Every structure is written in structure tokens, then in C-alpha cells.
CSV table of C-alpha atoms and ligand atoms in Angstrom, one decimal:
chain,number,residue,atom,x,y,z
Q,132,UNK,CA,-11.5,-1.2,-26.8
Q,133,UNK,CA,-9.0,1.7,-27.4
Q,134,UNK,CA,-7.3,1.9,-23.9
Q,135,UNK,CA,-7.6,0.6,-20.6
Q,136,UNK,CA,-6.0,-2.7,-21.2
Q,137,UNK,CA,-2.7,-1.7,-20.1
Q,138,UNK,CA,-1.1,-5.1,-18.8
Q,139,UNK,CA,-0.7,-8.2,-20.4
Q,140,UNK,CA,-2.9,-10.0,-17.6
Q,141,UNK,CA,-5.8,-8.5,-19.5
Q,142,UNK,CA,-7.6,-9.5,-22.7
Q,143,UNK,CA,-10.9,-9.6,-24.6
Q,144,UNK,CA,-11.8,-12.8,-25.3
Q,145,UNK,CA,-13.8,-14.5,-28.5
Q,146,UNK,CA,-17.5,-13.3,-27.1
Q,147,UNK,CA,-16.0,-9.4,-26.3
Q,148,UNK,CA,-15.4,-9.7,-23.0
Q,149,UNK,CA,-12.8,-8.9,-20.8
Q,150,UNK,CA,-10.8,-11.5,-19.2
Q,151,UNK,CA,-8.2,-11.0,-16.2
Q,152,UNK,CA,-5.7,-14.1,-16.7
Q,153,UNK,CA,-8.1,-15.6,-19.0
Q,154,UNK,CA,-10.9,-15.6,-16.7
Q,155,UNK,CA,-14.2,-13.9,-18.2
Q,156,UNK,CA,-14.7,-11.3,-16.0
Q,157,UNK,CA,-18.5,-10.8,-17.0
Q,158,UNK,CA,-18.8,-14.7,-16.0
Q,159,UNK,CA,-16.9,-13.8,-12.5
Q,160,UNK,CA,-19.4,-11.4,-12.2
Q,161,UNK,CA,-22.4,-13.6,-12.4
Q,162,UNK,CA,-20.6,-16.3,-10.3
Q,163,UNK,CA,-19.6,-14.2,-7.3
Q,164,UNK,CA,-22.1,-11.1,-7.6
Q,165,UNK,CA,-21.1,-7.6,-7.5
Q,166,UNK,CA,-19.7,-5.6,-6.3
Q,167,UNK,CA,-16.3,-7.7,-6.0
Q,168,UNK,CA,-13.0,-7.1,-6.2
Q,169,UNK,CA,-11.1,-9.3,-8.3
Q,170,UNK,CA,-7.1,-9.9,-8.3
Q,171,UNK,CA,-4.6,-11.7,-10.4
Q,172,UNK,CA,-2.0,-13.7,-7.9
Q,173,UNK,CA,0.5,-13.9,-11.2
Q,174,UNK,CA,0.3,-10.3,-11.5
Q,175,UNK,CA,1.0,-9.9,-7.6
Q,176,UNK,CA,3.8,-12.1,-7.9
Q,177,UNK,CA,5.0,-10.7,-10.8
Q,178,UNK,CA,5.7,-6.9,-8.9
Q,179,UNK,CA,7.0,-9.2,-6.3
Q,180,UNK,CA,9.6,-10.9,-8.8
Q,181,UNK,CA,10.3,-7.4,-10.2
Q,182,UNK,CA,11.2,-5.5,-7.0
Q,183,UNK,CA,13.3,-8.9,-5.9
Q,184,UNK,CA,15.2,-8.9,-8.8
Q,185,UNK,CA,16.1,-5.4,-9.0
Q,186,UNK,CA,16.8,-5.0,-5.3
Q,187,UNK,CA,19.7,-8.1,-6.2
Q,188,UNK,CA,20.4,-6.6,-9.5
Q,189,UNK,CA,21.4,-2.9,-7.0
Q,190,UNK,CA,22.4,-4.4,-3.9
Q,191,UNK,CA,23.5,-8.0,-4.0
Q,192,UNK,CA,22.5,-10.1,-1.5
Q,193,UNK,CA,22.1,-7.5,1.6
Q,194,UNK,CA,18.7,-6.0,1.2
Q,195,UNK,CA,15.0,-6.9,1.9
Q,196,UNK,CA,11.7,-5.8,0.3
Q,197,UNK,CA,8.8,-5.6,2.6
Q,198,UNK,CA,5.2,-5.6,1.7
Q,199,UNK,CA,3.2,-2.6,3.1
Q,200,UNK,CA,0.4,-4.6,4.4
Q,201,UNK,CA,-1.9,-1.3,4.4
Q,202,UNK,CA,-2.4,-1.4,0.7
Q,203,UNK,CA,-4.3,-4.7,1.0
Q,204,UNK,CA,-4.5,-6.4,4.1
Q,205,UNK,CA,-6.5,-9.9,4.2
Q,206,UNK,CA,-4.9,-13.6,5.2
Q,207,UNK,CA,-4.2,-14.6,1.6
Q,208,UNK,CA,-1.7,-12.0,0.8
Q,209,UNK,CA,0.6,-13.0,3.1
Q,210,UNK,CA,1.6,-16.8,1.6
Q,211,UNK,CA,2.0,-15.2,-1.7
Q,212,UNK,CA,3.8,-12.4,-0.7
Q,213,UNK,CA,6.3,-14.7,1.4
Q,214,UNK,CA,6.7,-17.2,-1.1
Q,215,UNK,CA,8.3,-14.7,-3.3
Q,216,UNK,CA,10.6,-13.9,-0.3
Q,217,UNK,CA,9.2,-10.6,0.8
Q,218,UNK,CA,9.1,-9.3,4.3
Q,219,UNK,CA,6.2,-7.3,5.6
Q,220,UNK,CA,5.4,-4.5,7.4
Q,221,UNK,CA,2.1,-3.9,9.9
Q,222,UNK,CA,0.5,-0.5,10.9
Q,223,UNK,CA,-2.0,-1.8,13.7
Q,224,UNK,CA,-2.5,-4.8,15.9
Q,225,UNK,CA,-5.0,-5.9,13.6
Q,226,UNK,CA,-2.9,-5.7,11.1
Q,227,UNK,CA,-0.4,-8.1,12.7
Q,228,UNK,CA,-3.0,-10.1,14.0
Q,229,UNK,CA,-3.9,-11.1,10.4
Q,230,UNK,CA,-0.6,-11.5,9.2
Q,231,UNK,CA,0.2,-14.1,11.9
Q,232,UNK,CA,-3.2,-15.8,11.6
Q,233,UNK,CA,-1.8,-16.2,8.2
Q,234,UNK,CA,1.0,-17.8,9.3
Q,235,UNK,CA,3.6,-15.1,8.4
Q,236,UNK,CA,6.8,-15.7,10.6
Q,237,UNK,CA,6.7,-12.3,13.1
Q,238,UNK,CA,11.0,-12.3,12.2
Q,239,UNK,CA,9.8,-10.9,9.0
Q,240,UNK,CA,7.4,-8.2,10.2
Q,241,UNK,CA,8.1,-4.5,11.1
Q,242,UNK,CA,5.5,-2.6,13.1
Q,243,UNK,CA,4.9,0.9,12.0
Q,244,UNK,CA,2.5,3.7,13.7
Q,245,UNK,CA,2.5,7.0,14.7
Q,246,UNK,CA,0.5,6.2,18.1
Q,247,UNK,CA,1.0,2.4,19.3
Q,248,UNK,CA,-0.9,1.4,22.1
Q,249,UNK,CA,0.8,-0.6,25.0
Q,250,UNK,CA,-1.1,-3.5,24.0
Q,251,UNK,CA,0.1,-3.3,20.5
Q,252,UNK,CA,3.2,-3.1,21.6
Q,253,UNK,CA,3.5,-6.0,23.8
Q,254,UNK,CA,1.1,-8.1,21.1
Q,255,UNK,CA,4.4,-6.8,18.8
Q,256,UNK,CA,7.0,-8.2,21.5
Q,257,UNK,CA,5.0,-11.4,22.3
Q,258,UNK,CA,5.1,-12.6,18.8
Q,259,UNK,CA,8.6,-11.9,18.3
Q,260,UNK,CA,8.3,-9.2,15.9
Q,261,UNK,CA,11.7,-8.4,13.5
Q,262,UNK,CA,11.6,-4.7,14.2
Q,263,UNK,CA,9.4,-2.2,15.6
Q,264,UNK,CA,10.1,1.5,14.0
Q,265,UNK,CA,9.8,4.1,16.8
Q,266,UNK,CA,7.8,7.2,16.0
Q,267,UNK,CA,7.6,9.2,18.9
Q,268,UNK,CA,9.5,10.4,22.3
Q,269,UNK,CA,7.2,8.4,24.6
Q,270,UNK,CA,7.2,5.1,22.3
Q,271,UNK,CA,11.2,4.4,23.6
Q,272,UNK,CA,10.4,4.2,27.4
Q,273,UNK,CA,7.2,2.4,27.0
Q,274,UNK,CA,8.8,-0.4,24.8
Q,275,UNK,CA,11.9,-0.8,26.9
Q,276,UNK,CA,9.8,-1.2,30.0
Q,277,UNK,CA,7.7,-3.7,28.0
Q,278,UNK,CA,10.6,-5.8,26.5
Q,279,UNK,CA,12.2,-5.3,30.3
Q,280,UNK,CA,9.4,-6.8,31.9
Q,281,UNK,CA,9.8,-10.1,29.4
Q,282,UNK,CA,13.5,-9.7,29.3
Q,283,UNK,CA,13.2,-10.0,25.3
Q,284,UNK,CA,15.8,-7.7,23.5
Q,285,UNK,CA,14.2,-6.3,20.2
Q,286,UNK,CA,15.5,-4.5,17.1
Q,287,UNK,CA,14.2,-0.8,16.8
Q,288,UNK,CA,14.3,1.7,14.2
Q,289,UNK,CA,13.8,5.4,14.2
Q,290,UNK,CA,11.8,7.0,11.9
Q,291,UNK,CA,12.9,10.4,10.6
Q,292,UNK,CA,11.1,12.6,8.3
Q,293,UNK,CA,13.8,13.8,5.9
Q,294,UNK,CA,11.9,16.6,4.6
Q,295,UNK,CA,11.5,16.1,1.1
Q,296,UNK,CA,8.5,17.0,-0.9
Q,297,UNK,CA,7.6,14.3,-2.8
Q,298,UNK,CA,5.3,16.3,-5.8
Q,299,UNK,CA,2.2,14.2,-4.2
Q,300,UNK,CA,-1.3,14.9,-3.3
Q,301,UNK,CA,-0.9,16.6,0.4
Q,302,UNK,CA,-2.9,14.2,2.2
Q,303,UNK,CA,-0.8,11.0,1.1
Q,304,UNK,CA,2.9,12.9,1.7
Q,305,UNK,CA,4.3,11.9,4.6
Q,306,UNK,CA,7.6,13.2,4.3
Q,307,UNK,CA,7.8,16.7,4.8
Q,308,UNK,CA,8.2,18.4,8.0
Q,309,UNK,CA,4.8,19.4,9.0
Q,310,UNK,CA,3.6,15.6,9.4
Q,311,UNK,CA,2.5,13.3,12.0
Q,312,UNK,CA,5.1,10.8,11.4
Q,313,UNK,CA,8.6,10.5,12.7
Q,314,UNK,CA,11.3,12.6,14.5
Q,315,UNK,CA,12.7,16.2,12.5
Q,316,UNK,CA,16.4,16.5,12.2
Q,317,UNK,CA,17.0,20.3,11.7
Q,318,UNK,CA,14.9,20.7,14.9
Q,319,UNK,CA,16.8,18.2,16.7
Q,320,UNK,CA,14.3,15.4,17.9
Q,321,UNK,CA,16.4,12.7,15.8
Q,322,UNK,CA,19.3,13.1,18.0
Q,323,UNK,CA,17.7,13.2,21.0
Q,324,UNK,CA,15.3,10.2,20.1
Q,325,UNK,CA,18.7,8.4,19.1
Q,326,UNK,CA,20.7,9.7,22.5
Q,327,UNK,CA,17.3,8.5,24.4
Q,328,UNK,CA,17.8,4.8,22.6
Q,329,UNK,CA,21.3,4.7,23.8
Q,330,UNK,CA,20.0,4.1,27.2
Q,331,UNK,CA,18.0,1.4,26.8
Q,332,UNK,CA,19.0,-2.0,27.7
Q,333,UNK,CA,16.3,-4.0,26.0
Q,334,UNK,CA,16.2,-1.8,22.5
Q,335,UNK,CA,18.7,-2.8,19.8
Q,336,UNK,CA,18.6,0.3,17.9
Q,337,UNK,CA,19.4,-0.9,14.4
Q,338,UNK,CA,18.7,1.5,11.4
Q,339,UNK,CA,16.5,4.4,10.5
Q,340,UNK,CA,13.2,4.6,8.5
Q,341,UNK,CA,11.5,7.5,6.2
Q,342,UNK,CA,8.6,7.2,3.9
Q,343,UNK,CA,8.3,10.6,1.7
Q,344,UNK,CA,4.9,10.0,0.4
Q,345,UNK,CA,3.0,7.7,-1.8
Q,346,UNK,CA,1.8,7.4,-5.5
Q,347,UNK,CA,5.2,9.2,-6.4
Q,348,UNK,CA,6.4,9.4,-10.0
Q,349,UNK,CA,9.6,10.9,-9.7
Q,350,UNK,CA,13.1,9.3,-9.0
Q,351,UNK,CA,14.5,12.2,-7.6
Q,352,UNK,CA,12.9,12.5,-4.2
Q,353,UNK,CA,13.7,9.0,-3.4
Q,354,UNK,CA,17.3,9.9,-4.1
Q,355,UNK,CA,17.4,13.2,-1.9
Q,356,UNK,CA,15.8,11.3,0.8
Q,357,UNK,CA,18.2,8.5,0.8
Q,358,UNK,CA,21.0,11.2,0.8
Q,359,UNK,CA,19.6,12.8,4.0
Q,360,UNK,CA,19.4,9.6,5.7
Q,361,UNK,CA,22.9,8.4,5.1
Q,362,UNK,CA,24.3,11.8,6.0
Q,363,UNK,CA,22.5,11.1,9.2
Q,364,UNK,CA,23.2,7.3,9.5
Q,365,UNK,CA,27.2,8.7,9.1
Q,366,UNK,CA,26.9,11.3,11.8
Q,367,UNK,CA,25.3,8.8,14.3
Q,368,UNK,CA,27.9,6.4,13.3
Q,369,UNK,CA,31.0,9.0,14.3
Q,370,UNK,CA,28.7,9.4,17.7
Q,371,UNK,CA,29.5,5.5,18.1
Q,372,UNK,CA,26.1,4.0,16.9
Q,373,UNK,CA,26.6,1.2,14.3
Q,374,UNK,CA,23.1,1.2,12.9
Q,375,UNK,CA,22.8,-1.7,9.8
Q,376,UNK,CA,19.8,-1.1,8.2
Q,377,UNK,CA,18.0,1.8,6.2
Q,378,UNK,CA,14.4,1.6,5.0
Q,379,UNK,CA,13.4,3.8,2.7
Q,380,UNK,CA,9.7,3.5,2.7
Q,381,UNK,CA,7.3,2.6,-0.2
Q,382,UNK,CA,5.7,5.2,-2.1
Q,383,UNK,CA,6.5,4.2,-5.8
Q,384,UNK,CA,3.8,5.4,-8.3
Q,385,UNK,CA,1.5,3.1,-10.2
Q,386,UNK,CA,-0.9,3.2,-13.6
Q,387,UNK,CA,-4.2,4.4,-12.8
Q,388,UNK,CA,-5.0,6.4,-16.3
Q,389,UNK,CA,-3.8,5.3,-20.0
Q,390,UNK,CA,-1.4,8.2,-19.4
Q,391,UNK,CA,0.1,7.6,-16.2
Q,392,UNK,CA,4.0,6.7,-16.8
Q,393,UNK,CA,5.3,5.3,-13.4
Q,394,UNK,CA,9.1,5.0,-13.3
Q,395,UNK,CA,9.3,0.9,-13.8
Q,396,UNK,CA,10.6,-0.7,-10.9
Q,397,UNK,CA,13.9,-1.8,-12.3
Q,398,UNK,CA,14.8,1.9,-13.3
Q,399,UNK,CA,13.5,3.3,-10.0
Q,400,UNK,CA,15.6,0.6,-7.7
Q,401,UNK,CA,18.5,1.0,-9.9
Q,402,UNK,CA,18.7,5.0,-9.6
Q,403,UNK,CA,18.1,4.1,-5.7
Q,404,UNK,CA,21.3,1.5,-5.7
Q,405,UNK,CA,23.3,4.2,-7.2
Q,406,UNK,CA,21.7,7.0,-5.1
Q,407,UNK,CA,22.5,5.5,-2.0
Q,408,UNK,CA,26.1,4.4,-3.1
Q,409,UNK,CA,27.0,7.5,-4.1
Q,410,UNK,CA,25.9,9.0,-0.8
Q,411,UNK,CA,27.7,6.3,1.2
Q,412,UNK,CA,30.9,7.2,-0.7
Q,413,UNK,CA,30.7,11.0,0.1
Q,414,UNK,CA,29.7,10.8,3.7
Q,415,UNK,CA,32.4,7.9,4.0
Q,416,UNK,CA,30.3,5.3,5.6
Q,417,UNK,CA,29.5,1.7,4.7
Q,418,UNK,CA,26.5,0.8,2.9
Q,419,UNK,CA,23.5,-0.5,5.4
Q,420,UNK,CA,21.2,-3.0,4.2
Q,421,UNK,CA,18.8,-1.2,2.2
Q,422,UNK,CA,15.0,-2.1,2.6
Q,423,UNK,CA,11.7,-1.0,0.5
Q,424,UNK,CA,8.7,-0.9,1.5
Q,425,UNK,CA,6.2,-1.0,-1.4
Q,426,UNK,CA,2.6,-1.5,-1.2
Q,427,UNK,CA,0.5,0.0,-3.8
Q,428,UNK,CA,3.1,-1.2,-6.5
Q,429,UNK,CA,2.6,-4.9,-5.5
Q,430,UNK,CA,-1.3,-5.0,-5.8
Q,431,UNK,CA,-2.9,-2.0,-7.2
Q,432,UNK,CA,-2.7,-2.8,-10.8
Q,433,UNK,CA,-3.5,-6.6,-10.0
Q,434,UNK,CA,-6.8,-5.7,-9.0
Q,435,UNK,CA,-9.9,-4.8,-10.5
Q,436,UNK,CA,-13.8,-4.1,-9.5
Q,437,UNK,CA,-16.5,-5.4,-10.8
Q,438,UNK,CA,-19.9,-3.4,-10.6
Q,439,UNK,CA,-23.3,-3.8,-11.9
Q,440,UNK,CA,-24.8,-0.7,-13.9
Q,441,UNK,CA,-28.1,0.1,-12.3
Q,442,UNK,CA,-29.3,3.0,-13.8
Q,443,UNK,CA,-27.9,5.2,-16.4
Q,444,UNK,CA,-29.4,9.3,-15.8
Q,445,UNK,CA,-28.8,11.8,-18.6
Q,446,UNK,CA,-29.1,15.0,-16.9
Q,447,UNK,CA,-29.8,17.4,-19.3
Q,448,UNK,CA,-27.5,20.4,-19.8
Q,449,UNK,CA,-25.0,18.5,-17.1
Q,450,UNK,CA,-24.1,15.0,-17.1
Q,451,UNK,CA,-25.0,11.4,-17.7
Q,452,UNK,CA,-24.3,9.6,-14.4
Q,453,UNK,CA,-24.2,5.7,-14.8
Q,454,UNK,CA,-25.1,4.2,-11.2
Q,455,UNK,CA,-23.3,1.1,-9.9
Q,456,UNK,CA,-24.2,-1.1,-7.2
Q,457,UNK,CA,-21.2,-0.1,-5.0
Q,458,UNK,CA,-19.4,3.1,-4.5
Q,459,UNK,CA,-17.6,5.0,-2.0
Q,460,UNK,CA,-17.6,2.3,0.9
Q,461,UNK,CA,-15.8,-0.1,-1.5
Q,462,UNK,CA,-13.8,2.4,-2.9
Q,463,UNK,CA,-13.4,5.7,-1.1
Q,464,UNK,CA,-10.4,6.9,-3.1
Q,465,UNK,CA,-12.3,9.7,-5.3
Q,466,UNK,CA,-14.3,10.9,-2.3
Q,467,UNK,CA,-10.9,11.2,-0.5
Q,468,UNK,CA,-8.3,12.4,-3.1
Q,469,UNK,CA,-10.2,13.0,-6.1
Q,470,UNK,CA,-8.2,9.8,-7.6
Q,471,UNK,CA,-8.9,8.9,-11.2
Q,472,UNK,CA,-9.5,5.9,-12.6
Q,473,UNK,CA,-9.7,4.2,-15.7
Q,474,UNK,CA,-13.1,1.6,-16.4
Q,475,UNK,CA,-14.4,-0.1,-19.3
Q,476,UNK,CA,-17.8,-2.2,-19.7
Q,477,UNK,CA,-16.6,-5.7,-19.7
Q,478,UNK,CA,-19.5,-7.2,-21.7
Q,479,UNK,CA,-18.5,-4.6,-24.0
Q,480,UNK,CA,-14.8,-4.7,-24.3
Q,481,UNK,CA,-14.5,-4.9,-27.6
Q,482,UNK,CA,-16.4,-1.9,-28.5
Q,483,UNK,CA,-15.3,1.5,-28.7
Q,484,UNK,CA,-15.5,4.0,-25.6
Q,485,UNK,CA,-17.6,6.7,-27.4
Q,486,UNK,CA,-19.2,8.2,-24.2
Q,487,UNK,CA,-17.9,10.3,-21.5
Q,488,UNK,CA,-19.5,9.5,-18.6
Q,489,UNK,CA,-19.7,10.1,-14.4
Q,490,UNK,CA,-20.1,6.8,-12.5
Q,491,UNK,CA,-21.9,6.9,-9.5
Q,492,UNK,CA,-21.9,4.9,-6.3
Q,493,UNK,CA,-25.3,4.2,-4.8
Q,494,UNK,CA,-24.9,6.1,-1.3
Q,495,UNK,CA,-27.3,8.8,0.0
Q,496,UNK,CA,-24.1,11.5,-0.7
Q,497,UNK,CA,-23.3,13.5,-3.9
Q,498,UNK,CA,-19.8,13.2,-3.4
Q,499,UNK,CA,-19.9,9.2,-3.8
Q,500,UNK,CA,-18.5,9.1,-7.1
Q,501,UNK,CA,-15.9,6.2,-8.6
Q,502,UNK,CA,-14.9,9.2,-11.2
Q,503,UNK,CA,-16.0,12.2,-13.2
Q,504,UNK,CA,-16.0,12.4,-17.0
Q,505,UNK,CA,-14.8,9.1,-17.9
Q,506,UNK,CA,-14.4,7.5,-21.2
Q,507,UNK,CA,-16.9,4.4,-21.2
Q,508,UNK,CA,-18.5,2.2,-23.7
Q,509,UNK,CA,-22.5,3.3,-24.2
Q,510,UNK,CA,-23.8,2.3,-20.8
Q,511,UNK,CA,-27.3,0.2,-19.8
Q,512,UNK,CA,-28.6,-1.2,-16.8
Q,513,UNK,CA,-27.2,-5.0,-16.6
Q,514,UNK,CA,-24.1,-4.1,-17.9
Q,515,UNK,CA,-20.6,-5.2,-15.7
Q,516,UNK,CA,-18.5,-2.1,-15.1
Q,517,UNK,CA,-15.0,-2.9,-14.4
Q,518,UNK,CA,-12.7,-0.4,-12.5
Q,519,UNK,CA,-9.2,-1.0,-13.3
Q,520,UNK,CA,-5.9,-0.7,-10.8
Q,521,UNK,CA,-8.3,-1.2,-7.7
Q,522,UNK,CA,-6.1,-3.6,-5.8
Q,523,UNK,CA,-4.6,-1.1,-3.3
Q,524,UNK,CA,-6.3,0.9,-0.7
Q,525,UNK,CA,-9.7,0.2,-1.8
Q,526,UNK,CA,-10.2,-3.4,0.2
Q,527,UNK,CA,-8.3,-2.3,2.9
Q,528,UNK,CA,-9.9,1.3,3.1
Q,529,UNK,CA,-13.8,-0.5,2.6
Q,530,UNK,CA,-16.5,0.6,5.2
Q,531,UNK,CA,-20.2,-0.2,5.6
Q,532,UNK,CA,-21.3,3.2,5.0
Q,533,UNK,CA,-24.8,2.9,4.5
Q,534,UNK,CA,-24.5,-0.2,5.6
Q,535,UNK,CA,-23.5,-2.0,2.4
Q,536,UNK,CA,-21.9,-5.0,3.1
Q,537,UNK,CA,-17.7,-5.2,1.9
Q,538,UNK,CA,-17.5,-7.3,-1.5
Q,539,UNK,CA,-15.8,-10.6,-1.7
Q,540,UNK,CA,-12.0,-10.6,-2.7
Q,541,UNK,CA,-11.8,-13.1,-5.6
Q,542,UNK,CA,-8.4,-14.6,-6.1
Q,543,UNK,CA,-7.5,-15.5,-9.8
Q,544,UNK,CA,-4.4,-18.0,-9.8
Q,545,UNK,CA,-3.6,-19.4,-13.3
Q,546,UNK,CA,-7.1,-18.6,-14.7
Q,547,UNK,CA,-9.0,-20.4,-11.8
Q,548,UNK,CA,-10.9,-18.2,-9.6
Q,549,UNK,CA,-11.3,-19.0,-6.1
Q,550,UNK,CA,-13.0,-16.3,-3.3
Q,551,UNK,CA,-10.1,-15.0,-1.0
Q,552,UNK,CA,-12.2,-13.1,1.4
Q,553,UNK,CA,-16.0,-13.7,1.8
Q,554,UNK,CA,-18.7,-11.2,0.9
Q,555,UNK,CA,-19.8,-9.9,4.2
Q,556,UNK,CA,-23.7,-10.6,5.0
Q,557,UNK,CA,-26.3,-8.7,6.6
Q,558,UNK,CA,-26.0,-11.0,9.5
Q,559,UNK,CA,-22.3,-9.7,9.7
Q,560,UNK,CA,-23.6,-6.4,9.6
Q,561,UNK,CA,-25.8,-6.6,13.0
Q,562,UNK,CA,-23.1,-9.1,14.6
Q,563,UNK,CA,-21.8,-6.6,17.3
Q,564,UNK,CA,-24.9,-4.6,17.5
Q,565,UNK,CA,-25.8,-5.2,21.1
Q,566,UNK,CA,-28.7,-3.4,22.0
U,887,LLP,N1,5.7,2.4,4.0
U,887,LLP,C1,5.1,3.5,5.1
U,887,LLP,C2,5.4,3.7,6.0
U,887,LLP,C3,4.0,4.1,4.6
U,887,LLP,O1,3.4,5.0,5.4
U,887,LLP,C4,3.2,3.6,3.1
U,887,LLP,C5,2.2,4.1,3.0
U,887,LLP,C6,4.0,2.7,2.8
U,887,LLP,C7,5.0,2.0,3.2
U,887,LLP,C8,3.1,2.0,1.6
U,887,LLP,O2,3.3,3.3,0.2
U,887,LLP,P1,3.0,2.6,-1.1
U,887,LLP,O3,4.1,1.8,-1.9
U,887,LLP,O4,1.6,2.0,-0.9
U,887,LLP,O5,2.6,4.0,-1.7
U,887,LLP,N2,-4.5,5.6,1.1
U,887,LLP,C9,-3.8,6.5,0.1
U,887,LLP,C10,-2.2,6.0,0.3
U,887,LLP,C11,-1.6,5.6,2.0
U,887,LLP,C12,-0.4,5.3,1.7
U,887,LLP,C13,0.0,5.5,3.4
U,887,LLP,N3,1.7,5.1,3.6
U,887,LLP,C14,-4.3,6.4,-1.3
U,887,LLP,O6,-5.2,5.2,-1.1
U,887,LLP,O7,-3.7,6.8,-1.8
């Protein structure tokens, strides 16, 4: 195989099959059925360690790495990231519930969301959440009242729009001004929210948060955002607010295609360290505790999705469709963002990728594709297709469209595979149908 094997976790075994941490993926397809998500625990741990080490090098002992649950949220992920020393963020009552069910310490969670319900806020306060990241004005009073009723003071941060264009797909860029998240600086909303927070007896205003976008391949936007945030921290400090924490979000790009060149974690974090210290000097303000919130870059390249090829249809004058037994319900990212993936036929991994094909799903929808014009070995019915870099935003964004049951998540640990999340059954599909 020419390309595609872009991490040391993949290899081609003696049978010519693709293997993940030594696990034969053709065998895994037989054992667990397809479609199936397969994720390498070692690869996830490797990314966690890379962040922890880089942050330690850049910031000494005062930092946090917080796993953004939304990238892949299921119980099994929490003990893994926790044992590597990470915190985590959640964005809904459901993610919070999952983390708590997994035994993750609530004090190491922070809670995001642009429209948290009162129930979600109560749930967060009652479990002893580490912090709530406030996203809109009315949340301030609502949360203060909930905390007051319980006589429990909780740390809060303000989500700020630093107004940075992160040069990424418009749908996944959340830092610029016309965006539903957080408070603007130039329009005065951030100062107004800070003023309101001062008057809240039950809210311990401890810091600021920003997130400039996702799948960002440049370092500079993070430096610009850090500068904007530290200038604001310094201003608020002059007004008497002692903000000790600065969360700079996630969004660090990962490799989907062989030609992608994401900034290595160590380089990105060291750049961030320099940028942060320089801004602190410039605005004459002490270094806050710096937190990063990577999601995709923790889990994405650790995971693959396995499918079985059902039909190969050459449409004369157009293209060849290789149809698989999953599609947009297990991975909506092509349909949503025209996301590109690299793939390989796992049982022909040693062969040349001599064809250019379009991979189609099995849904009744023309846009149900996993990729257009992809390089692939010659495909035939029964082959096992492996799509790379699907550890993030696939299982967590999966649906039951066309009533396809969600695939299982298989965790590979040291070459041994276990089902971490069971495949949904048809009975699961009708479980909540009452009439
Ligand atoms: N922190 C906050 C506040 C976020 O909104 C996000 C992602 C992250 C951290 C983690 O970003 P990451 O490191 O994973 O890039 N569904 C889209 C991605 C949406 C990202 C939303 N926020 C996709 O499939 O590409």
C-alpha cells in the first residue's frame, strides 16, 4: 500500500491484511460485524501524553488538558483520559451523565453550551461540577439562583468571542463575531457580563474561555486569540477582578489525508506558551493557568471504521460507486462538511491503490457518500473497507437515519479487542416507540 498508513499503529500483516496495533482488521470485521468503529487505546493514550508533556514543558505545573467529550462520548473513554491526567469538558446533560456514569470526577469537568437548560444547570451544580462556562446573559442570573438555593458556590468562566478567523470551514469556526457562542468584546457584551458576575454571590468568577474553531492547521490564529484574551484578562484585572484561569479551547488540526500536515502537538503548544508569556509581559499581567481542550486531536487518528463492500457499480461516463453497509448515519461528515477521508481495502492492504472510486453508503439519499474520487485498491463484493481517521465526530454524531442501528465501538488495547459500545439492535430501534 502506498499511502494511508500514516501512523505507527497501522501495519500490513503476513496475510496482506491491514492491522491496527497488531489486530487483524479483516478478522475484526468477521468477529464484530460491520459497520464497526475500531479505536486504538494506545493511540488515544499517546495523544493524551503528547499534550500533557507539551503543556508541562510550556507551562510547568500550572496547566490543564481537558478532553472535549463531544469528539467521542461513551463511558469507556473517560477512564482512559482520566488515567492520563486529563480533565474533560461536557456540553450537555447527556454528556455530563455519561461522564458521571463512567465515574469521572465531576470536579474535573467543565460545562459548556450556548443554551443550557435549568435542568442541566441543576444537574451540573448538584454533581459538583468543576466549572460552568457561561455563554449568555440570562444564564448568569439563572445559575446564581440555582446555586443560591443549594447554598453552593461554583467556579464560572465567561466564554468570549475573540473575533479570530481560524481559516477553517465556516460551519466549524466558532470564534468570529457573527457566531452564536459567547460574548463579544468590541460590542461591550463581555464587560457587561463581567459586571453582572461581580454582583453574584454564588458564582466564583475565575476565568475566561475562547475557542476559535476546529480542524485548524495554522498556529497563528491561536496566538492572536491568546493575545486578545490576555489583554481582556489584564483589563478586567485593573478593574479589580482576579481571574486565574484561561481556557484557549481546542481545534488543533489532524491528518485525514496523506497530504495533510497538521502542526505537531509539541510545536503547537510550545508556540502557544511563547505567545501567552509574551502577551502577559506586554499587558503586565500574571500568567494565568492555561487550559487547552482538544477533542479531535485526542481520538481522531486513533480510530477507523470498517465496512463490507456490497456492490460495485460502474456508471458509464460518470464514476464507479463502491457501496458499503453504512454511510451517513455512522459518519455524516461528508454530507455535512464535504469532509475528505483516506481509505483502504483491509483484505488487499498490500496491493496498489490503482482505482479512483466514489464510496457510497446504503441510505436512500444521493448525498450519502463517504468520499468522492478516492484512491482505492480494486474493490469487489465482500471486501472489507477501512476508512481512516474516523475516531472523532463519527460515533458521537451518528444517527439512525433509515433505521440503521448504530455500529459498535471496538476498543483495541495492546492488540486485544473488546466491544466498548455494543451494536444497536432492531429492538433498540423501537424501544421508545410507544404507539
Ligand atoms: N472546545 C469547545 C468549546 C468546542 O466547541 C470544541 C469543538 C472543542 C473544544 C474541541 O474541538 P476539537 O479539538 O475537537 O477540534 N462536528 C465537527 C466539529 C465541531 C467542533 C465543535 N466544537 C466536525 O465533525 O468536524
